[in-house]
GROMACS .gro file of C-alpha atoms in nm:
model
  164
    1MET     CA    1   0.226   0.934   6.172
    2ARG     CA    2   0.395   0.835   5.847
    3GLY     CA    3   0.323   0.630   5.541
    4LYS     CA    4   0.000   0.555   5.365
    5TRP     CA    5  -0.204   0.556   5.689
    6ALA     CA    6  -0.103   0.913   5.778
    7ALA     CA    7  -0.393   1.043   5.569
    8GLY     CA    8  -0.645   0.808   5.734
    9ILE     CA    9  -0.920   0.615   5.556
   10ALA     CA   10  -1.251   0.732   5.414
   11PRO     CA   11  -1.562   0.651   5.622
   12ARG     CA   12  -1.773   0.369   5.487
   13ASN     CA   13  -2.047   0.464   5.244
   14PHE     CA   14  -1.901   0.813   5.204
   15ALA     CA   15  -2.076   1.026   4.939
   16TRP     CA   16  -2.067   1.391   4.845
   17VAL     CA   17  -2.414   1.546   4.830
   18VAL     CA   18  -2.299   1.899   4.746
   19LYS     CA   19  -1.948   1.858   4.603
   20GLU     CA   20  -1.677   1.983   4.838
   21ARG     CA   21  -1.941   2.123   5.079
   22ILE     CA   22  -2.176   1.858   5.225
   23ALA     CA   23  -2.113   1.485   5.251
   24ILE     CA   24  -2.270   1.187   5.427
   25SER     CA   25  -2.146   0.854   5.559
   26GLU     CA   26  -2.210   0.598   5.827
   27ARG     CA   27  -2.075   0.684   6.172
   28PRO     CA   28  -1.694   0.705   6.171
   29GLY     CA   29  -1.568   0.380   6.316
   30GLY     CA   30  -1.871   0.182   6.203
   31TYR     CA   31  -2.202   0.114   6.365
   32ALA     CA   32  -2.326  -0.106   6.648
   33ARG     CA   33  -2.115  -0.418   6.708
   34ASN     CA   34  -1.896  -0.336   6.407
   35HIS     CA   35  -1.766  -0.014   6.567
   36ARG     CA   36  -1.388  -0.007   6.609
   37LYS     CA   37  -1.188   0.263   6.790
   38VAL     CA   38  -0.885   0.241   6.558
   39ARG     CA   39  -1.104   0.262   6.249
   40ARG     CA   40  -1.286   0.561   6.403
   41GLN     CA   41  -0.956   0.739   6.457
   42GLU     CA   42  -0.838   0.667   6.102
   43GLU     CA   43  -1.166   0.791   5.956
   44ILE     CA   44  -1.164   1.112   6.162
   45ILE     CA   45  -0.804   1.173   6.053
   46TRP     CA   46  -0.914   1.128   5.691
   47LEU     CA   47  -1.198   1.379   5.738
   48ARG     CA   48  -0.958   1.629   5.891
   49GLU     CA   49  -0.702   1.574   5.613
   50GLN     CA   50  -0.972   1.621   5.347
   51GLY     CA   51  -1.049   1.967   5.488
   52PHE     CA   52  -1.376   1.891   5.664
   53THR     CA   53  -1.443   2.164   5.916
   54ARG     CA   54  -1.735   2.003   6.098
   55VAL     CA   55  -1.884   1.661   6.164
   56VAL     CA   56  -2.255   1.658   6.244
   57SER     CA   57  -2.382   1.359   6.441
   58LEU     CA   58  -2.753   1.289   6.412
   59LEU     CA   59  -2.731   0.998   6.656
   60PRO     CA   60  -2.988   1.018   6.936
   61SER     CA   61  -2.707   0.967   7.191
   62PRO     CA   62  -2.373   1.148   7.231
   63HIS     CA   63  -2.168   0.834   7.156
   64ASN     CA   64  -1.806   0.897   7.064
   65LEU     CA   65  -1.827   1.276   7.036
   66HIS     CA   66  -1.517   1.290   7.257
   67ALA     CA   67  -1.321   1.127   6.974
   68TYR     CA   68  -1.366   1.438   6.758
   69ASP     CA   69  -1.227   1.656   7.038
   70GLU     CA   70  -0.930   1.422   7.084
   71LEU     CA   71  -0.840   1.455   6.716
   72GLY     CA   72  -0.906   1.829   6.686
   73MET     CA   73  -1.223   1.803   6.479
   74THR     CA   74  -1.513   2.044   6.526
   75TRP     CA   75  -1.846   1.869   6.572
   76ALA     CA   76  -2.213   1.937   6.629
   77HIS     CA   77  -2.468   1.704   6.781
   78VAL     CA   78  -2.822   1.736   6.648
   79PRO     CA   79  -2.998   1.433   6.799
   80PHE     CA   80  -3.263   1.285   6.573
   81ALA     CA   81  -3.434   0.977   6.714
   82PRO     CA   82  -3.719   0.802   6.532
   83THR     CA   83  -3.959   0.934   6.797
   84ASP     CA   84  -3.854   1.300   6.759
   85ASP     CA   85  -4.071   1.554   6.578
   86ALA     CA   86  -3.908   1.568   6.234
   87ARG     CA   87  -4.036   1.921   6.166
   88VAL     CA   88  -3.867   2.060   6.476
   89VAL     CA   89  -3.537   1.877   6.428
   90LEU     CA   90  -3.512   1.942   6.055
   91LYS     CA   91  -3.594   2.311   6.089
   92ASP     CA   92  -3.314   2.347   6.346
   93LEU     CA   93  -3.068   2.134   6.149
   94TYR     CA   94  -3.134   2.305   5.817
   95GLY     CA   95  -3.090   2.647   5.978
   96GLN     CA   96  -2.753   2.542   6.116
   97LEU     CA   97  -2.648   2.387   5.785
   98ARG     CA   98  -2.734   2.709   5.603
   99GLU     CA   99  -2.521   2.909   5.848
  100TRP     CA  100  -2.228   2.670   5.811
  101GLN     CA  101  -2.256   2.684   5.433
  102VAL     CA  102  -2.263   3.065   5.429
  103VAL     CA  103  -1.927   3.075   5.608
  104GLY     CA  104  -1.782   2.809   5.377
  105GLU     CA  105  -1.767   2.509   5.607
  106ARG     CA  106  -1.717   2.160   5.469
  107VAL     CA  107  -1.960   1.937   5.661
  108LEU     CA  108  -2.006   1.562   5.702
  109LEU     CA  109  -2.340   1.439   5.838
  110HIS     CA  110  -2.382   1.091   5.977
  111GLN     CA  111  -2.617   0.864   6.161
  112GLU     CA  112  -2.539   0.514   6.279
  113GLU     CA  113  -2.553   0.383   5.923
  114LEU     CA  114  -2.622   0.529   5.582
  115GLY     CA  115  -2.988   0.448   5.534
  116ASP     CA  116  -3.331   0.595   5.469
  117ARG     CA  117  -3.327   0.843   5.755
  118LEU     CA  118  -2.998   1.005   5.661
  119MET     CA  119  -3.085   1.001   5.292
  120GLY     CA  120  -3.421   1.163   5.370
  121VAL     CA  121  -3.267   1.428   5.597
  122VAL     CA  122  -3.014   1.537   5.337
  123GLY     CA  123  -3.251   1.500   5.041
  124GLY     CA  124  -3.492   1.717   5.238
  125TYR     CA  125  -3.219   1.977   5.282
  126LEU     CA  126  -3.172   1.990   4.905
  127LEU     CA  127  -3.544   2.054   4.867
  128ALA     CA  128  -3.578   2.299   5.158
  129THR     CA  129  -3.292   2.512   5.025
  130ARG     CA  130  -3.429   2.490   4.669
  131LEU     CA  131  -3.115   2.323   4.536
  132VAL     CA  132  -3.367   2.089   4.372
  133ASP     CA  133  -3.719   2.164   4.255
  134SER     CA  134  -3.920   1.866   4.377
  135GLY     CA  135  -3.938   1.577   4.619
  136PRO     CA  136  -3.906   1.315   4.342
  137GLN     CA  137  -3.595   1.493   4.216
  138ALA     CA  138  -3.442   1.491   4.569
  139ILE     CA  139  -3.519   1.119   4.602
  140THR     CA  140  -3.362   1.039   4.265
  141ILE     CA  141  -3.048   1.237   4.342
  142MET     CA  142  -3.002   1.072   4.682
  143GLU     CA  143  -3.056   0.726   4.534
  144ARG     CA  144  -2.799   0.788   4.263
  145LEU     CA  145  -2.542   0.937   4.501
  146THR     CA  146  -2.568   0.651   4.748
  147GLY     CA  147  -2.648   0.362   4.514
  148ARG     CA  148  -2.939   0.271   4.743
  149GLN     CA  149  -3.313   0.279   4.701
  150MET     CA  150  -3.490   0.514   4.940
  151GLY     CA  151  -3.777   0.365   5.136
  152PRO     CA  152  -4.083   0.521   5.298
  153VAL     CA  153  -3.900   0.669   5.598
  154GLY     CA  154  -3.666   0.875   5.380
  155ARG     CA  155  -3.945   0.977   5.144
  156GLU     CA  156  -4.155   1.098   5.438
  157LEU     CA  157  -3.867   1.312   5.566
  158ILE     CA  158  -3.836   1.474   5.222
  159ALA     CA  159  -4.211   1.544   5.225
  160VAL     CA  160  -4.174   1.705   5.568
  161ALA     CA  161  -3.886   1.918   5.445
  162ASN     CA  162  -4.096   2.040   5.154
  163ASP     CA  163  -4.326   2.211   5.407
  164LEU     CA  164  -4.047   2.389   5.600
   0.00000   0.00000   0.00000
């Protein structure tokens, strides 16, 4: 591939949470009816070219995980449906994130879209790992990084993470 598209395109709503280490975005390729295969490929290429070593899908289903394999991108699937026990999923996810961070991985986490659940999961990680001191601080940081207000779902996930 040559030209300006050789480096791919950044996923929509991309934001660094821990600079050069942990980032978030909506699902590469878009979500629901807006999902496009070509866009997904371009966004995965961008992630690879930016030095990301792992994409973590929090989607409840294994949709499009094969696309990461096809483009040589390491991935992990940690399903997190609204009906799942947040304490169980977050404890597992945060343990894996800690391990990946210890070995220097650059990780992108995504759900279908960048919303309360993803903001709460990652804000909770900041609190659980003591990168921030309080739930309100985690909420404020996530709101500033994403330019979105966090609702009750995200705030509840941060409260759960505080107890882990």
